[in-house]
Short mmCIF file of C-alpha atoms in Angstrom, two decimals:
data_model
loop_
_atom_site.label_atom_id
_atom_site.label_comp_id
_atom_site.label_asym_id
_atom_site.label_seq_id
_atom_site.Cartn_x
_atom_site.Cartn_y
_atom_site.Cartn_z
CA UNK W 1 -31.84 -16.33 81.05
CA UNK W 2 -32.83 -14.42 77.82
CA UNK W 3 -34.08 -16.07 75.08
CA UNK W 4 -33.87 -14.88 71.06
CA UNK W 5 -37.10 -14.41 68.99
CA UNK W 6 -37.08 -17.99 67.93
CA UNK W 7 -36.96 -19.56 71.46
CA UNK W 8 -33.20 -20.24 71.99
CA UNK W 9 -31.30 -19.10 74.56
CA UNK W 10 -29.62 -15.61 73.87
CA UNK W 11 -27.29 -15.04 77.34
CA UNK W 12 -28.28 -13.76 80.83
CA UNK W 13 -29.96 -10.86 82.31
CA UNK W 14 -27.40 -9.19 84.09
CA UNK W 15 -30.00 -5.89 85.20
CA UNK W 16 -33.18 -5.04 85.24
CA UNK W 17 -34.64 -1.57 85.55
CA UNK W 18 -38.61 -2.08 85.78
CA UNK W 19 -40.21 0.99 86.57
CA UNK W 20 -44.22 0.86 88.13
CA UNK W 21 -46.69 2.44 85.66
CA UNK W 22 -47.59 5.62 86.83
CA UNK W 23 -46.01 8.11 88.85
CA UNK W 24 -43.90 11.32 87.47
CA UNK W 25 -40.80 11.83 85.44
CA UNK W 26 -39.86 9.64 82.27
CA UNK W 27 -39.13 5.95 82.89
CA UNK W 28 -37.75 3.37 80.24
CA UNK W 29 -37.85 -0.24 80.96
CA UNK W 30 -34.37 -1.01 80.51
CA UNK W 31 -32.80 -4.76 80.78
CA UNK W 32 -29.03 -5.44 79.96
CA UNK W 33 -28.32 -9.09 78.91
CA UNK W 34 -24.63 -10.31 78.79
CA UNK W 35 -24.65 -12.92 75.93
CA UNK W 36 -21.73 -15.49 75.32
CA UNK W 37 -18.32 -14.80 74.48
CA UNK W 38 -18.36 -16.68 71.19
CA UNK W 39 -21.19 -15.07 70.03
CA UNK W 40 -21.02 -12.96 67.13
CA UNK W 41 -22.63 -9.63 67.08
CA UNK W 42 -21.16 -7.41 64.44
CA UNK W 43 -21.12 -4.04 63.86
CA UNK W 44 -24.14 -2.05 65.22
CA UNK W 45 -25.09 1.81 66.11
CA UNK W 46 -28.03 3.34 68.03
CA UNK W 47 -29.81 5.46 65.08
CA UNK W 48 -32.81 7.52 64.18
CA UNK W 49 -35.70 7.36 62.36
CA UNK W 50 -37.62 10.20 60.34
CA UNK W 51 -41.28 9.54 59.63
CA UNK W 52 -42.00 6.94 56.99
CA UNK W 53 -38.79 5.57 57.01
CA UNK W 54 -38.65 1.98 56.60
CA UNK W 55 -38.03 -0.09 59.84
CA UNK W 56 -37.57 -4.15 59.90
CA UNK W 57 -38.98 -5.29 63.33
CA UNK W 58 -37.53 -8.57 64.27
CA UNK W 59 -40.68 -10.74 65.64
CA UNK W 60 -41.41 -14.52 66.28
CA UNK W 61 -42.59 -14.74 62.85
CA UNK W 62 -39.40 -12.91 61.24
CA UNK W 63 -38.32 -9.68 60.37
CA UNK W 64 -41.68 -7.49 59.84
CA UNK W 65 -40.92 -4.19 57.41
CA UNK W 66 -43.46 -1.37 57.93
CA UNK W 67 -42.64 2.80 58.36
CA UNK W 68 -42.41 5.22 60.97
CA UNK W 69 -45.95 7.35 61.54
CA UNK W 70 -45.01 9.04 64.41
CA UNK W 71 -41.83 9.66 67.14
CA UNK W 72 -44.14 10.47 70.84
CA UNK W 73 -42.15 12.09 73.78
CA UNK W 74 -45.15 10.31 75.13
CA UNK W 75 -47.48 8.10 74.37
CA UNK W 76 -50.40 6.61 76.71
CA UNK W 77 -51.14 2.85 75.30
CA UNK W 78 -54.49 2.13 76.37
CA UNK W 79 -54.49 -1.48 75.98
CA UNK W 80 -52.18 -1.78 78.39
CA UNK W 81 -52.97 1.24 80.28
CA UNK W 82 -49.29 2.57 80.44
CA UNK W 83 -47.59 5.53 78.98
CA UNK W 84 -44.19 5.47 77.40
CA UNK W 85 -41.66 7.59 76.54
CA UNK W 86 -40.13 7.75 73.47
CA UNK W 87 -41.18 6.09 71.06
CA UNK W 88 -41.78 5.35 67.28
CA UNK W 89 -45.22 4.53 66.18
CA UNK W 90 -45.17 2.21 63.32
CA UNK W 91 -47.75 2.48 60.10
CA UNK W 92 -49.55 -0.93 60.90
CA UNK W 93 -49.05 -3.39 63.30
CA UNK W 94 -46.35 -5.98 62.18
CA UNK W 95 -45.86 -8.34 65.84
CA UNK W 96 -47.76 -10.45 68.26
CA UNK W 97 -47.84 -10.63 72.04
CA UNK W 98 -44.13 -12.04 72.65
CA UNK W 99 -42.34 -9.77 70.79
CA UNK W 100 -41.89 -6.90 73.35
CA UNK W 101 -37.94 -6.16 73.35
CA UNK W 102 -37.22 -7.14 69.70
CA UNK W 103 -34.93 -5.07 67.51
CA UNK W 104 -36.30 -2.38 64.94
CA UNK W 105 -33.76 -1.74 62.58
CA UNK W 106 -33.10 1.49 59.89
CA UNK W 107 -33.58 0.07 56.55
CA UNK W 108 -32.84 -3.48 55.82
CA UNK W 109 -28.88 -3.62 56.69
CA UNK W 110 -29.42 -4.52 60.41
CA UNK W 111 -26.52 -2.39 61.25
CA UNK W 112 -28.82 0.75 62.38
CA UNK W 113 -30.44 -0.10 65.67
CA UNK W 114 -33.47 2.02 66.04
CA UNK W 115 -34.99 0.84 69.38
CA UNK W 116 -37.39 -1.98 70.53
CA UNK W 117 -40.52 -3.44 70.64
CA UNK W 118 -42.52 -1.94 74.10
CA UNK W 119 -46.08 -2.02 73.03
CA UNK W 120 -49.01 -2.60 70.29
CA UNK W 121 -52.39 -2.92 69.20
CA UNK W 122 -53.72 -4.12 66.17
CA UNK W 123 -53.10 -0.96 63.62
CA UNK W 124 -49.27 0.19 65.54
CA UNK W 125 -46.45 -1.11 67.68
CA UNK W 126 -44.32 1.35 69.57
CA UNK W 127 -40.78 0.57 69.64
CA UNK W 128 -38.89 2.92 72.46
CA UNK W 129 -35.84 4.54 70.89
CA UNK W 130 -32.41 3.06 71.60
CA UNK W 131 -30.44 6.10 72.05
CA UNK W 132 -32.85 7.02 75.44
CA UNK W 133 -32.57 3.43 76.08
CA UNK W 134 -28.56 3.70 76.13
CA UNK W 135 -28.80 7.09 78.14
CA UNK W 136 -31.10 5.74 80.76
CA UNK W 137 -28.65 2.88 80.97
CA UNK W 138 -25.75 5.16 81.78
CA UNK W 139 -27.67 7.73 83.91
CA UNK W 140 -29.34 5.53 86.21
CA UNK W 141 -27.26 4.43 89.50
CA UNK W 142 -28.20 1.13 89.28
CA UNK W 143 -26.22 0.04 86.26
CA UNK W 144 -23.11 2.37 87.30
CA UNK W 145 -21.38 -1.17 87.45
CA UNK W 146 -21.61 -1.93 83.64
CA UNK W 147 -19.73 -0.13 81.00
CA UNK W 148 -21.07 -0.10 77.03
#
């Protein structure tokens, strides 16, 4: 089961692709969670962000607005000794531990998905871009059975 940033339940996690730190290539931590018939998501596309452009990051505490520093191919977070691959580095850091996978949005609209919450320390987070989350999704073997 998944749960929203507030605690309640969201749907269920349907696959999981959890690389091991380390090793070579360019892995993305990818789960896909099927959420309830009834429930209503709207109208959302994968976007991009240009530095300092406004993002809302969705956290426990609300939506967070800060702006993009920096867009990383790579980018080694040494608080939690991993590197990861592409990602936005935001101007100050807006979430807590507990908000890894949380939306980032273009703007304030919530219709331009961005990416989503991977990493942080006190002064950035680093949300991973949705469009190489989507691709990963439809290159890798193990979610050939899902269709988005």
């Amino acid at each position: 089961m998944a749960f929203d940033a507030f605690g309640g339940p969201l749907g269920h996690v349907v696959q999981v692709r959890n690389p091991p730190p380390g090793g070579g290539g360019r892995h993305i931590d990818v789960a896909v969670i099927e959420v309830p018939a009834s429930m209503t998501i709207g109208s959302v596309r994968a976007s991009s962000a240009q530095a300092n452009d406004a993002i809302v990051v969705q956290t426990r505490k609300g939506p967070q607005l800060t702006n993009v520093l920096a867009y990383c191919t790579f980018f080694y977070a040494s608080l939690s000794a991993v590197t990861l691959a592409d990602v936005y580095l935001s101007a100050n850091g807006v979430t807590q531990g507990g908000d890894s996978g949380g939306p980032a949005w273009l703007g304030r609209r919530h219709e331009e998905l961005v990416g989503h919450v991977v990493a942080g320390g006190p002064n950035t987070r680093c949300v991973q871009d949705v469009q190489q989350q989507i691709a990963k999704i439809r290159s890798d073997p193990g979610f050939a059975s899902l269709s988005l």
